[in-house]
CSV table of C-alpha atoms in Angstrom, one decimal:
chain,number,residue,atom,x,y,z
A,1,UNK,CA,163.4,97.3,43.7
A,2,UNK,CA,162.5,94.0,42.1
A,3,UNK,CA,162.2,92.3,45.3
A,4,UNK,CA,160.4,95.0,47.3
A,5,UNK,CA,157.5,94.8,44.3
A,6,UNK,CA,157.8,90.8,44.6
A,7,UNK,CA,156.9,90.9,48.2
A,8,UNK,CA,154.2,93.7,47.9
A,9,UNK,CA,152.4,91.1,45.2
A,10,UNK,CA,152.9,88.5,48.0
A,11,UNK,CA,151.2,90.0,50.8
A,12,UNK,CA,148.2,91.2,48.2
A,13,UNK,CA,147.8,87.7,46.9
A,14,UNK,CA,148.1,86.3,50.6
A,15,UNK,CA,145.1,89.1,51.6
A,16,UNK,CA,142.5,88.4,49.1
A,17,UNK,CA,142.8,84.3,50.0
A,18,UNK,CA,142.5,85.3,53.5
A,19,UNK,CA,138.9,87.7,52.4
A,20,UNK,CA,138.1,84.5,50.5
A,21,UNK,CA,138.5,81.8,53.1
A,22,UNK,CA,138.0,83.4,56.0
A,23,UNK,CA,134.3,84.6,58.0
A,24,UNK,CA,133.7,87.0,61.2
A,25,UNK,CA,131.3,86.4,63.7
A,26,UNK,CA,130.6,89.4,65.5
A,27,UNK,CA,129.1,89.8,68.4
A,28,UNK,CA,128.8,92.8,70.6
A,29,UNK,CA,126.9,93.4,74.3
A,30,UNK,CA,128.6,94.6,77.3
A,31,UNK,CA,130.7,92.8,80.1
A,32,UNK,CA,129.2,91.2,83.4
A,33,UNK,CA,132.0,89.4,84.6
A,34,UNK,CA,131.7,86.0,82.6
A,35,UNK,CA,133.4,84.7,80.0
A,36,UNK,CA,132.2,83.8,76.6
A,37,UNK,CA,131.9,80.0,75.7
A,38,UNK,CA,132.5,78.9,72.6
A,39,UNK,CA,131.6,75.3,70.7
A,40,UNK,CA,133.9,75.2,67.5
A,41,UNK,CA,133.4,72.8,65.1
A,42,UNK,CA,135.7,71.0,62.8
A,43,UNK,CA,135.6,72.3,59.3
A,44,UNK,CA,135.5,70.4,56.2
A,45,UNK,CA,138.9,71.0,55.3
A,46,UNK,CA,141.4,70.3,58.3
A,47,UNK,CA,141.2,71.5,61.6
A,48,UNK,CA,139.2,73.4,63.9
A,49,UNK,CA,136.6,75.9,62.5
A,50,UNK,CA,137.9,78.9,64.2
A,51,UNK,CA,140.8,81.1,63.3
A,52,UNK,CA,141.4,84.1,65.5
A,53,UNK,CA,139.5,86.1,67.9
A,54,UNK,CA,139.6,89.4,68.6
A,55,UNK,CA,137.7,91.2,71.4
A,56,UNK,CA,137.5,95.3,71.3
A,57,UNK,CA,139.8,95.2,68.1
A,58,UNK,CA,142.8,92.9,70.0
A,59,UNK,CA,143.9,89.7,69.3
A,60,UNK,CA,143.1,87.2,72.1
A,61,UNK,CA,145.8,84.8,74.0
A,62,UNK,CA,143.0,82.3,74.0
A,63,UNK,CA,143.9,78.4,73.2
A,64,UNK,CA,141.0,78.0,70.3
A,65,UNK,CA,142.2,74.6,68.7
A,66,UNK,CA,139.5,72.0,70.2
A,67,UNK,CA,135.8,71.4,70.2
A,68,UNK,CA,135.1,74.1,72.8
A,69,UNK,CA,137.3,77.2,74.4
A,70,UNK,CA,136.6,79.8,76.6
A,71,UNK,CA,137.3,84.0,76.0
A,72,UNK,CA,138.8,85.1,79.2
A,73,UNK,CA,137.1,88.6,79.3
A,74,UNK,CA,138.7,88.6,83.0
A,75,UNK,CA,142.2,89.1,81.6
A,76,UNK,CA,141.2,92.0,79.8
A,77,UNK,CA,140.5,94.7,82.4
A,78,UNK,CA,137.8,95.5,81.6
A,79,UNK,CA,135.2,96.9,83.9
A,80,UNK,CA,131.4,95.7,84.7
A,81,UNK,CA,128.8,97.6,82.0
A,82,UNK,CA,131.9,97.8,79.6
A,83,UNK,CA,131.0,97.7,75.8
A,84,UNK,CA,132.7,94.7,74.0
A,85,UNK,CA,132.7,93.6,70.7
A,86,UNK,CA,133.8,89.9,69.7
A,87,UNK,CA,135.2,89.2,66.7
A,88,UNK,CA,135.4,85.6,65.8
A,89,UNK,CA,137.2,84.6,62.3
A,90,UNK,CA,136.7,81.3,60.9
A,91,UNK,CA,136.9,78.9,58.0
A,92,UNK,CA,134.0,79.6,55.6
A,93,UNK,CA,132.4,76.1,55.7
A,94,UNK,CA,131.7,76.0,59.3
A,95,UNK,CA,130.6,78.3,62.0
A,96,UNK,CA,131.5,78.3,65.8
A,97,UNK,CA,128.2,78.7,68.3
A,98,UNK,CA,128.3,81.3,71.4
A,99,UNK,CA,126.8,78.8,73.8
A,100,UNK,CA,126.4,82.0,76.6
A,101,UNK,CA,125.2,85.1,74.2
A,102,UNK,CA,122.6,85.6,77.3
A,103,UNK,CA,125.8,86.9,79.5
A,104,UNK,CA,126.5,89.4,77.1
A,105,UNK,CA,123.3,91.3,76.9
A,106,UNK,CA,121.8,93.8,78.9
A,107,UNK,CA,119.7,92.9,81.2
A,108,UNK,CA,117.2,95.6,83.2
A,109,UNK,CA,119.0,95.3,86.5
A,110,UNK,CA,118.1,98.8,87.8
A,111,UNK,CA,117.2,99.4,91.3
A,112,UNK,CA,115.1,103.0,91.7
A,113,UNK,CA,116.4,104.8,94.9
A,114,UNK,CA,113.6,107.8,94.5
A,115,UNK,CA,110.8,108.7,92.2
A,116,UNK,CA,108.5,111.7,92.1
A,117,UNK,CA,106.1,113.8,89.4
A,118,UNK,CA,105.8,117.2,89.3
A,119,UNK,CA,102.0,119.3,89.0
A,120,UNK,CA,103.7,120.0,85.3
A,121,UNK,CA,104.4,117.0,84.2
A,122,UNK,CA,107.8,116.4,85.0
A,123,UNK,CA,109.1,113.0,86.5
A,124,UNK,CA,112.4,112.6,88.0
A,125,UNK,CA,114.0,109.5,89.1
A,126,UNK,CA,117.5,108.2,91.0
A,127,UNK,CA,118.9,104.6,89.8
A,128,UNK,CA,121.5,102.6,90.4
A,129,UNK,CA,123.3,99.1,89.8
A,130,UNK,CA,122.6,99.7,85.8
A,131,UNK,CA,123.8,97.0,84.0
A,132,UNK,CA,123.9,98.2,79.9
A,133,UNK,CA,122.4,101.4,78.2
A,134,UNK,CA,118.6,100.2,77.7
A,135,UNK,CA,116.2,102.5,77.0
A,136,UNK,CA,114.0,103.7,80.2
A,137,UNK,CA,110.4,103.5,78.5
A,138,UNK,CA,107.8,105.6,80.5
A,139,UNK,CA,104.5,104.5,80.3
A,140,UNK,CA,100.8,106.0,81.4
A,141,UNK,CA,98.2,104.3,82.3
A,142,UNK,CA,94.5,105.5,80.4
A,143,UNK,CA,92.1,104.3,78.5
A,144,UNK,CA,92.3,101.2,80.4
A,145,UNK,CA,95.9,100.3,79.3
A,146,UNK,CA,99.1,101.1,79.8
A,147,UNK,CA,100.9,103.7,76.9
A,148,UNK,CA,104.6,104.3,75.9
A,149,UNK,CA,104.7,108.0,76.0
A,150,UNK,CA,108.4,108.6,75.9
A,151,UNK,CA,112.0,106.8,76.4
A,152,UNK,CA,115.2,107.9,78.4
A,153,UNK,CA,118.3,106.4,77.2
A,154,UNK,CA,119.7,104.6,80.6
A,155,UNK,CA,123.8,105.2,81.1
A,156,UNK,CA,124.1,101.5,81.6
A,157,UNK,CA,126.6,101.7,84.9
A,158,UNK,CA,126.2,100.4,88.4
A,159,UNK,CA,126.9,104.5,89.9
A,160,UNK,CA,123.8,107.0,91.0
A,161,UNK,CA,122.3,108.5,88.2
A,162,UNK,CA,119.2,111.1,87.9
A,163,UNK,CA,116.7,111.1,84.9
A,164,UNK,CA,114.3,113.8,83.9
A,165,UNK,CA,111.2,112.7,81.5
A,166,UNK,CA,108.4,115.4,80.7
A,167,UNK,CA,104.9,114.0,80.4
A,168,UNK,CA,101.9,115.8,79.3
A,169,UNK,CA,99.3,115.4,81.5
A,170,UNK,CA,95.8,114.3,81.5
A,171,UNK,CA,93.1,115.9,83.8
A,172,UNK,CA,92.6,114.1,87.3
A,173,UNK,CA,95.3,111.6,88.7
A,174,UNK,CA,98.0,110.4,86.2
A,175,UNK,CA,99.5,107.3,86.7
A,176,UNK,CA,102.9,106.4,85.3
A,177,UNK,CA,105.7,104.0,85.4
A,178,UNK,CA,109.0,103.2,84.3
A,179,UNK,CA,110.3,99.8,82.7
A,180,UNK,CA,113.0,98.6,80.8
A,181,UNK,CA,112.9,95.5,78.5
A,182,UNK,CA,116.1,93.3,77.7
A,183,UNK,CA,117.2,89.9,76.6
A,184,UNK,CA,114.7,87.3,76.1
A,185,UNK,CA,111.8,90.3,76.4
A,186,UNK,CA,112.9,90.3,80.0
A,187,UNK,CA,111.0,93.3,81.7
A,188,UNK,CA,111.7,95.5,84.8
A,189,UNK,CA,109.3,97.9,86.1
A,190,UNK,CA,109.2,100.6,88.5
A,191,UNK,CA,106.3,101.5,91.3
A,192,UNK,CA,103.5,103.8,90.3
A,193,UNK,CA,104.3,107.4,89.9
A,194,UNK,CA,101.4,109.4,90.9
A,195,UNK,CA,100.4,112.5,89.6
A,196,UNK,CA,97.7,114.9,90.7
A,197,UNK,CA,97.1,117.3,87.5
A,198,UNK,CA,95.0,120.8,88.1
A,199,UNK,CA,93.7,120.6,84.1
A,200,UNK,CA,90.0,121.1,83.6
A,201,UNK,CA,88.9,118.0,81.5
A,202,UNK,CA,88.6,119.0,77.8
A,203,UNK,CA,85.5,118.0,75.5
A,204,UNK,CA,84.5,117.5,72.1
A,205,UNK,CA,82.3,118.2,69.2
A,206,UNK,CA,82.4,117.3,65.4
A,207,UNK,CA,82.0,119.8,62.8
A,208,UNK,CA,78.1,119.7,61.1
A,209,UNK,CA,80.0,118.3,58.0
A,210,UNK,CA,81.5,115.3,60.3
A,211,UNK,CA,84.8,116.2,58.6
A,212,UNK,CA,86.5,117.5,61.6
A,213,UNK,CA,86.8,116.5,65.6
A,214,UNK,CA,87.4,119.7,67.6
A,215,UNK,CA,88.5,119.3,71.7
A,216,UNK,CA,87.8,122.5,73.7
A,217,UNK,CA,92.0,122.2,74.8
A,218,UNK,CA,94.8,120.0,73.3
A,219,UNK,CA,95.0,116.5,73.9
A,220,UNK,CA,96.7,113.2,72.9
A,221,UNK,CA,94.3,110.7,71.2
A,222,UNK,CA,93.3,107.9,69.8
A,223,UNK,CA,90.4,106.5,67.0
A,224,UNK,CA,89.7,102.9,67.0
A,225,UNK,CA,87.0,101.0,64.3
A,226,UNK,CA,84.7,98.7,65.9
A,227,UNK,CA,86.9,95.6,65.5
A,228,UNK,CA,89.5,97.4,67.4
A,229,UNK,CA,92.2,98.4,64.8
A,230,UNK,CA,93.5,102.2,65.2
A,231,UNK,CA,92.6,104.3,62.8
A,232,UNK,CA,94.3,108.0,63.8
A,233,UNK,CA,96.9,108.8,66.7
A,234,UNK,CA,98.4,112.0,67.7
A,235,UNK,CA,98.3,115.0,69.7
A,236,UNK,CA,96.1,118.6,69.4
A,237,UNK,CA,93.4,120.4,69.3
A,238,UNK,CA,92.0,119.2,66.1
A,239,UNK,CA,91.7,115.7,64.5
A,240,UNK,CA,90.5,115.2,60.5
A,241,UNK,CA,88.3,113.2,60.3
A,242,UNK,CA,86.9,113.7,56.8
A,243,UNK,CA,88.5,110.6,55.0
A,244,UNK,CA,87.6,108.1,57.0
A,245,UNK,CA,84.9,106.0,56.2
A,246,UNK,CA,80.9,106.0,57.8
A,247,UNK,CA,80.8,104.0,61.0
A,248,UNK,CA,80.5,103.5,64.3
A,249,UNK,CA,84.2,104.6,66.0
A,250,UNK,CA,85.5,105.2,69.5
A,251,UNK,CA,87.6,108.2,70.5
A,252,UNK,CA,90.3,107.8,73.3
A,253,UNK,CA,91.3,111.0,74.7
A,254,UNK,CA,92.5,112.4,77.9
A,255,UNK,CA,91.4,109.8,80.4
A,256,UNK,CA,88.0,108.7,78.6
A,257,UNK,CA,87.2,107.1,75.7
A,258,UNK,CA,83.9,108.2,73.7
A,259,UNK,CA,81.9,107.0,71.2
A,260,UNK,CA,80.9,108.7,67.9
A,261,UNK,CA,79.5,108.0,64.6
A,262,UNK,CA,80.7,109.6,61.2
């Protein structure tokens, strides 16, 4: 009994030096069929700065005692647009560099095979050659500008896949389009999606008390100050106006933007 409580207190003892000592770099993306590249540093003490590396929770193979190694993702079959996290434990006075963190993240790879809008709004498109799960971000194009009006989660794998996204529509042609931003702000967009819409164009009044902006049928909008900062956004039928200051304001809804005084 004595020695089974001797070793217990050994292994303890042994686990808080380790927690002491010992870092984790982590680092998670998905796989495109490169390696990871690692410089590792010498520490203060003795040796090389990293300790172990695990990739998906298992211990890597991988020589790590010199300036620089390599994490051979290859031997770990694992498939393109796999998720991985990297797990890099090291001595607490140094810190190994990824030198290729770039082939880890996802980049907006997607190739769109068809894309059309419906008279109600709703846009359907076929992808392929995905490479990571990045957002779809649909965009329409009024008020001189293009808006984010919604976002798709992407599957992030090089197979077919269909995506549904419904829009509310503006009166006239709507124009959208379909992007998706990764690494280094890197951007992918998609053609034009054009939409023919059979809505009557809705109008406006404000209330005799200029408390309240009232549009004949709902609408998304906007209210920008004269020096351009926003001042309300939403959607309906109804906008209070009542606590914002007198001024000169413009009013972005539907396709047009107007201007009103309060």
């Amino acid at each position: 009994m004595k020695r089974l409580i001797f070793i217990f207190i050994i292994n303890t003892v042994t686990h808080f030096l380790w927690s002491d000592e010992v870092k984790k770099l982590v680092i998670d993306g998905v796989y495109q069929q490169k390696n990871i590249y690692v410089q590792n540093y010498y520490s203060g003490a003795v040796g090389f700065c990293a300790i172990e590396v695990k990739v998906n929770g298992n211990i890597t193979t991988d020589e790590i005692n010199s300036s620089a190694f390599e994490i051979d993702l290859s031997a770990l079959n694992l498939k393109y647009g796999d998720k991985i996290l990297v797990e890099i434990y090291h001595k607490k006075d140094c810190t190994p560099k990824i030198l290729n963190i770039e082939d880890l993240r996802p980049m907006p790879t997607f190739v769109i095979l068809a894309a059309h809008g419906t008279s109600d709004g709703l846009i359907t498109w076929i992808t392929e050659d995905e490479n990571g799960a990045l957002p779809y971000i649909i965009e329409q194009f009024k008020w001189n500008k293009w808006i984010p009006v919604g976002e798709v989660i992407g599957k992030g794998t090089p197979e077919r896949h269909t995506y549904t996204f419904k829009a509310f529509l503006t009166s006239g042609q709507n124009k959208f389009r379909i992007k998706q931003v990764g690494f280094n702000n890197n951007v992918r967009y998609s053609n034009d999606i054009i939409i023919q819409s059979t809505k009557s164009k809705p109008t406006f009044v404000i209330n005799k008390n200029k408390s309240e902006i009232q549009f004949s049928d709902e609408t998304m909008f906007e209210i920008y100050d004269i020096y351009g900062n926003i001042i309300k956004r939403g959607f309906g039928i109804n906008v209070d106006i009542s606590n914002i200051p007198k001024g000169v304001y413009y009013l972005c809804y539907d396709r047009d933007v107007a201007e009103f005084k309060k």
